[in-house]
Amino acid sequence: MSLQEMFKVAGATAIVTGGASGIGRAYGEVLAENGARVCLFDTNQGMLDETVAEIASRGGEIWGQVVDVTDRAAMAKAFDQVAKKHDRIDIVFANAGIDAGPGFLTPEGKRNPEGAIDALDDDHWDKVIATNLTSVYNTIKLAARYMKPQGSGRIIATSSIASIYNEPIVGTPYMPAKAGVTHLVRQAAMELGRFGILVNAIAPGPFATNIAGGRLKIPADRKAFEDWSVLHRIADTSEIKGLALFLASPASSYVTGTQMIIDGGLHLRPAD
């Protein structure tokens, strides 16, 4: 198999949740740039339209649907629309997620009362879990329904370095939600392998995105993550494209049930 064939996704049908910006947009771009037929799901109509138009202007076959990943009925309908349009679903990136707010410590190491566990708002906890974990479960569930009959498929969930490394400056609900994604990926990989479906996770570290309202634009927060990274910098979203294409393509044909870390070495930081 040639290098071009190894990374071939041309003609494949792909869905990316949370695809209008950030890491999700990077997933959509690399797939469309390499010939996949891509549908982006997002709640932000304006940003979704802009992203679709920009990628399409470069020759990509791409379209979008406004859908809330926590709305199970809407997600089922959106998947059905993709299947009707393209006859099949080959690649699904379960990427949509939200920030959990500040943690119990500030970047300077001072206690933050608002982030203390006894002060957490229960509705906020429920929202983070629903968006960052339950929606991934539902996305995998829907993907499996379409992929099992065809005997093939790739499902890639966006986890986080927070799934293996607890972080005091990040809101508490974020860690268990992302750890849950990691275990869910392994469980789904065990079940779906016999149907030719590979299930994996990407665990990003600090990337320059709009999550947390662009929190990494705050100097203190940005410096903290830059200092913890072995490379001493924040990643650009374009730097995740290679890993995404690998997991979506034949190059990863014997890879399933794993989580691939892309964090600039942040997980190597010794505990304080």
CSV table of C-alpha atoms in Angstrom, one decimal:
chain,number,residue,atom,x,y,z
A,1,MET,CA,0.0,0.0,0.0
A,2,SER,CA,1.4,3.4,-1.0
A,3,LEU,CA,1.6,6.3,1.4
A,4,GLN,CA,-1.2,8.0,-0.5
A,5,GLU,CA,-3.4,4.9,-0.2
A,6,MET,CA,-2.6,4.5,3.5
A,7,PHE,CA,-4.1,7.9,4.3
A,8,LYS,CA,-6.9,7.9,1.8
A,9,VAL,CA,-10.3,9.2,3.0
A,10,ALA,CA,-11.5,10.4,-0.4
A,11,GLY,CA,-15.1,9.5,-1.0
A,12,ALA,CA,-15.8,8.6,2.6
A,13,THR,CA,-18.7,10.2,4.4
A,14,ALA,CA,-17.8,11.9,7.7
A,15,ILE,CA,-19.6,13.7,10.5
A,16,VAL,CA,-17.8,16.1,12.9
A,17,THR,CA,-19.7,17.3,16.0
A,18,GLY,CA,-18.8,20.8,17.3
A,19,GLY,CA,-17.3,21.3,13.9
A,20,ALA,CA,-17.7,25.1,13.4
A,21,SER,CA,-14.6,26.1,15.2
A,22,GLY,CA,-11.5,25.0,17.0
A,23,ILE,CA,-10.4,21.4,17.0
A,24,GLY,CA,-13.6,20.3,15.3
A,25,ARG,CA,-13.0,22.7,12.4
A,26,ALA,CA,-9.5,21.3,12.0
A,27,TYR,CA,-11.0,17.8,11.8
A,28,GLY,CA,-13.5,18.9,9.1
A,29,GLU,CA,-10.8,20.8,7.2
A,30,VAL,CA,-8.3,17.9,7.0
A,31,LEU,CA,-11.1,15.4,5.9
A,32,ALA,CA,-12.5,17.7,3.3
A,33,GLU,CA,-9.0,18.7,2.0
A,34,ASN,CA,-8.4,15.0,1.4
A,35,GLY,CA,-11.6,14.3,-0.5
A,36,ALA,CA,-14.0,13.1,2.2
A,37,ARG,CA,-17.7,14.2,2.1
A,38,VAL,CA,-18.0,16.1,5.4
A,39,CYS,CA,-21.0,17.3,7.4
A,40,LEU,CA,-20.3,19.5,10.4
A,41,PHE,CA,-22.8,19.6,13.4
A,42,ASP,CA,-22.8,22.7,15.6
A,43,THR,CA,-25.2,25.0,17.5
A,44,ASN,CA,-23.7,28.3,16.2
A,45,GLN,CA,-25.4,29.0,12.8
A,46,GLY,CA,-23.3,32.0,11.9
A,47,MET,CA,-20.0,30.3,12.6
A,48,LEU,CA,-21.1,27.1,11.0
A,49,ASP,CA,-22.1,28.9,7.8
A,50,GLU,CA,-18.8,30.7,7.7
A,51,THR,CA,-16.7,27.6,8.2
A,52,VAL,CA,-18.6,25.6,5.6
A,53,ALA,CA,-18.2,28.4,3.1
A,54,GLU,CA,-14.5,28.8,3.7
A,55,ILE,CA,-13.8,25.1,3.4
A,56,ALA,CA,-16.0,24.8,0.3
A,57,SER,CA,-14.2,27.7,-1.4
A,58,ARG,CA,-11.1,25.6,-1.3
A,59,GLY,CA,-12.8,22.7,-3.1
A,60,GLY,CA,-14.0,20.7,-0.2
A,61,GLU,CA,-17.3,18.8,-0.3
A,62,ILE,CA,-18.8,20.0,2.9
A,63,TRP,CA,-22.1,21.0,4.4
A,64,GLY,CA,-23.5,21.7,7.9
A,65,GLN,CA,-26.4,21.1,10.2
A,66,VAL,CA,-27.4,23.1,13.2
A,67,VAL,CA,-27.9,20.6,16.0
A,68,ASP,CA,-27.4,20.4,19.7
A,69,VAL,CA,-25.5,17.2,20.6
A,70,THR,CA,-27.4,17.0,23.9
A,71,ASP,CA,-30.7,16.7,22.0
A,72,ARG,CA,-31.0,13.0,21.2
A,73,ALA,CA,-33.9,13.3,18.9
A,74,ALA,CA,-32.3,16.1,16.9
A,75,MET,CA,-29.0,14.1,16.7
A,76,ALA,CA,-30.8,11.0,15.4
A,77,LYS,CA,-32.5,13.1,12.7
A,78,ALA,CA,-29.2,14.8,11.7
A,79,PHE,CA,-27.5,11.4,11.3
A,80,ASP,CA,-30.4,10.2,9.2
A,81,GLN,CA,-30.0,13.3,7.0
A,82,VAL,CA,-26.3,12.5,6.4
A,83,ALA,CA,-27.1,8.8,5.6
A,84,LYS,CA,-29.9,9.8,3.2
A,85,LYS,CA,-27.6,12.3,1.4
A,86,HIS,CA,-24.5,10.1,1.1
A,87,ASP,CA,-25.9,6.5,1.5
A,88,ARG,CA,-23.5,5.7,4.3
A,89,ILE,CA,-21.5,7.0,7.2
A,90,ASP,CA,-17.9,6.0,7.4
A,91,ILE,CA,-16.1,8.4,9.9
A,92,VAL,CA,-17.6,10.1,13.0
A,93,PHE,CA,-15.7,12.5,15.2
A,94,ALA,CA,-17.5,12.9,18.5
A,95,ASN,CA,-15.9,16.2,19.3
A,96,ALA,CA,-18.4,18.7,20.7
A,97,GLY,CA,-17.6,19.8,24.3
A,98,ILE,CA,-17.7,22.7,26.6
A,99,ASP,CA,-15.4,24.1,29.3
A,100,ALA,CA,-16.2,23.6,33.0
A,101,GLY,CA,-15.1,27.0,34.2
A,102,PRO,CA,-12.3,27.8,36.7
A,103,GLY,CA,-11.1,25.2,39.2
A,104,PHE,CA,-10.5,25.5,42.9
A,105,LEU,CA,-7.1,27.1,42.3
A,106,THR,CA,-6.1,30.2,40.3
A,107,PRO,CA,-3.1,29.9,37.9
A,108,GLU,CA,-1.1,31.7,40.6
A,109,GLY,CA,-1.9,28.9,43.1
A,110,LYS,CA,-4.4,30.8,45.2
A,111,ARG,CA,-7.7,29.2,46.4
A,112,ASN,CA,-10.7,30.1,44.2
A,113,PRO,CA,-13.9,29.9,46.3
A,114,GLU,CA,-16.2,29.8,43.3
A,115,GLY,CA,-14.4,26.6,42.0
A,116,ALA,CA,-14.7,24.8,45.3
A,117,ILE,CA,-16.6,21.5,45.1
A,118,ASP,CA,-19.0,22.5,47.9
A,119,ALA,CA,-19.8,25.6,45.9
A,120,LEU,CA,-20.4,24.0,42.5
A,121,ASP,CA,-23.8,24.6,40.9
A,122,ASP,CA,-25.5,21.3,40.3
A,123,ASP,CA,-27.0,22.5,37.0
A,124,HIS,CA,-23.6,23.4,35.8
A,125,TRP,CA,-22.3,19.9,36.7
A,126,ASP,CA,-25.2,18.3,34.8
A,127,LYS,CA,-24.6,20.5,31.7
A,128,VAL,CA,-20.9,19.6,31.5
A,129,ILE,CA,-21.6,15.9,31.9
A,130,ALA,CA,-24.4,16.0,29.4
A,131,THR,CA,-22.3,17.8,26.8
A,132,ASN,CA,-18.9,16.3,27.3
A,133,LEU,CA,-19.8,12.7,28.2
A,134,THR,CA,-23.4,11.7,27.5
A,135,SER,CA,-23.4,13.3,24.1
A,136,VAL,CA,-20.3,11.2,23.2
A,137,TYR,CA,-22.2,8.1,24.2
A,138,ASN,CA,-25.1,9.1,22.0
A,139,THR,CA,-22.9,9.9,19.1
A,140,ILE,CA,-21.1,6.6,19.3
A,141,LYS,CA,-24.5,4.8,19.6
A,142,LEU,CA,-25.9,6.5,16.5
A,143,ALA,CA,-22.7,5.9,14.5
A,144,ALA,CA,-22.8,2.2,15.4
A,145,ARG,CA,-26.3,1.9,14.0
A,146,TYR,CA,-25.2,3.0,10.6
A,147,MET,CA,-21.7,1.4,10.6
A,148,LYS,CA,-22.6,-2.2,11.8
A,149,PRO,CA,-24.7,-3.1,8.7
A,150,GLN,CA,-21.9,-1.9,6.4
A,151,GLY,CA,-19.2,-3.8,8.4
A,152,SER,CA,-16.8,-0.9,8.7
A,153,GLY,CA,-16.3,2.5,10.3
A,154,ARG,CA,-14.1,4.9,12.3
A,155,ILE,CA,-15.3,6.6,15.4
A,156,ILE,CA,-12.9,9.1,17.1
A,157,ALA,CA,-13.9,10.9,20.3
A,158,THR,CA,-12.2,14.0,21.5
A,159,SER,CA,-11.1,13.4,25.1
A,160,SER,CA,-8.5,15.5,26.9
A,161,ILE,CA,-5.3,15.3,28.8
A,162,ALA,CA,-7.6,16.0,31.7
A,163,SER,CA,-8.8,12.4,31.4
A,164,ILE,CA,-5.5,11.2,32.9
A,165,TYR,CA,-4.1,14.2,34.7
A,166,ASN,CA,-6.2,16.1,37.3
A,167,GLU,CA,-5.9,19.9,37.0
A,168,PRO,CA,-6.8,22.3,39.9
A,169,ILE,CA,-7.2,25.4,37.7
A,170,VAL,CA,-9.9,23.6,35.5
A,171,GLY,CA,-13.5,23.2,36.7
A,172,THR,CA,-14.0,19.9,38.5
A,173,PRO,CA,-16.7,18.4,36.2
A,174,TYR,CA,-14.3,18.5,33.3
A,175,MET,CA,-12.1,15.7,34.6
A,176,PRO,CA,-14.6,13.0,35.3
A,177,ALA,CA,-16.4,13.8,32.0
A,178,LYS,CA,-13.3,13.3,29.9
A,179,ALA,CA,-12.1,10.3,31.9
A,180,GLY,CA,-15.5,8.8,31.2
A,181,VAL,CA,-15.0,9.4,27.5
A,182,THR,CA,-11.7,7.5,27.6
A,183,HIS,CA,-13.3,4.5,29.2
A,184,LEU,CA,-16.4,4.7,27.0
A,185,VAL,CA,-14.1,4.5,23.9
A,186,ARG,CA,-12.4,1.4,25.2
A,187,GLN,CA,-15.7,-0.3,26.0
A,188,ALA,CA,-17.2,0.6,22.6
A,189,ALA,CA,-14.0,-0.7,20.9
A,190,MET,CA,-14.3,-4.0,22.6
A,191,GLU,CA,-17.9,-4.4,21.5
A,192,LEU,CA,-17.7,-3.0,17.9
A,193,GLY,CA,-14.4,-4.5,16.7
A,194,ARG,CA,-16.1,-7.7,15.5
A,195,PHE,CA,-18.2,-5.4,13.1
A,196,GLY,CA,-15.1,-3.8,11.6
A,197,ILE,CA,-15.6,-0.6,13.5
A,198,LEU,CA,-12.5,1.0,15.1
A,199,VAL,CA,-13.1,3.3,18.1
A,200,ASN,CA,-10.3,5.6,19.4
A,201,ALA,CA,-9.8,8.9,21.3
A,202,ILE,CA,-7.7,11.9,20.8
A,203,ALA,CA,-6.6,13.6,24.1
A,204,PRO,CA,-5.5,17.2,23.3
A,205,GLY,CA,-3.6,19.3,25.7
A,206,PRO,CA,-3.8,23.1,25.5
A,207,PHE,CA,-4.8,24.3,22.0
A,208,ALA,CA,-5.7,27.8,21.0
A,209,THR,CA,-9.5,27.5,20.6
A,210,ASN,CA,-12.6,29.4,21.7
A,211,ILE,CA,-13.4,27.0,24.5
A,212,ALA,CA,-13.8,28.7,27.9
A,213,GLY,CA,-14.5,31.9,26.0
A,214,GLY,CA,-10.9,32.0,24.7
A,215,ARG,CA,-9.5,31.4,28.2
A,216,LEU,CA,-6.0,30.8,26.9
A,217,LYS,CA,-6.0,34.4,25.7
A,218,ILE,CA,-5.8,35.4,29.4
A,219,PRO,CA,-2.0,36.0,30.1
A,220,ALA,CA,-1.9,34.2,33.5
A,221,ASP,CA,-3.8,31.2,32.2
A,222,ARG,CA,-1.8,30.9,29.0
A,223,LYS,CA,1.5,31.2,30.8
A,224,ALA,CA,0.5,28.4,33.2
A,225,PHE,CA,-0.1,26.0,30.4
A,226,GLU,CA,2.9,27.1,28.4
A,227,ASP,CA,5.1,26.5,31.4
A,228,TRP,CA,3.7,23.0,32.0
A,229,SER,CA,4.2,22.0,28.3
A,230,VAL,CA,7.6,20.4,27.5
A,231,LEU,CA,7.6,22.5,24.4
A,232,HIS,CA,6.6,25.7,26.3
A,233,ARG,CA,3.9,26.8,24.0
A,234,ILE,CA,0.2,26.4,23.1
A,235,ALA,CA,-0.7,24.4,20.0
A,236,ASP,CA,-2.4,25.7,16.9
A,237,THR,CA,-5.4,23.6,15.9
A,238,SER,CA,-3.7,22.8,12.5
A,239,GLU,CA,-1.3,20.6,14.5
A,240,ILE,CA,-4.0,18.1,15.3
A,241,LYS,CA,-4.8,17.4,11.6
A,242,GLY,CA,-2.2,14.7,11.1
A,243,LEU,CA,-3.3,12.6,14.0
A,244,ALA,CA,-7.0,13.0,13.0
A,245,LEU,CA,-6.2,11.9,9.4
A,246,PHE,CA,-4.3,8.9,10.7
A,247,LEU,CA,-7.2,7.7,12.9
A,248,ALA,CA,-9.7,8.3,10.1
A,249,SER,CA,-7.8,6.5,7.4
A,250,PRO,CA,-6.5,2.9,6.5
A,251,ALA,CA,-3.2,3.9,8.1
A,252,SER,CA,-4.7,3.1,11.5
A,253,SER,CA,-6.3,-0.2,10.5
A,254,TYR,CA,-5.0,-2.1,13.5
A,255,VAL,CA,-5.5,0.6,16.1
A,256,THR,CA,-8.6,0.5,18.3
A,257,GLY,CA,-9.5,1.1,21.9
A,258,THR,CA,-6.7,3.5,22.4
A,259,GLN,CA,-6.3,7.2,23.4
A,260,MET,CA,-3.6,9.2,21.7
A,261,ILE,CA,-2.2,12.1,23.6
A,262,ILE,CA,-1.3,15.3,21.8
A,263,ASP,CA,-0.3,17.8,24.5
A,264,GLY,CA,3.2,19.1,23.9
A,265,GLY,CA,4.4,16.9,26.8
A,266,LEU,CA,2.2,18.5,29.4
A,267,HIS,CA,1.4,15.0,30.9
A,268,LEU,CA,5.1,14.7,31.7
A,269,ARG,CA,4.9,17.5,34.2
A,270,PRO,CA,5.8,16.3,37.7
A,271,ALA,CA,3.1,16.6,40.4
A,272,ASP,CA,3.5,19.7,42.5
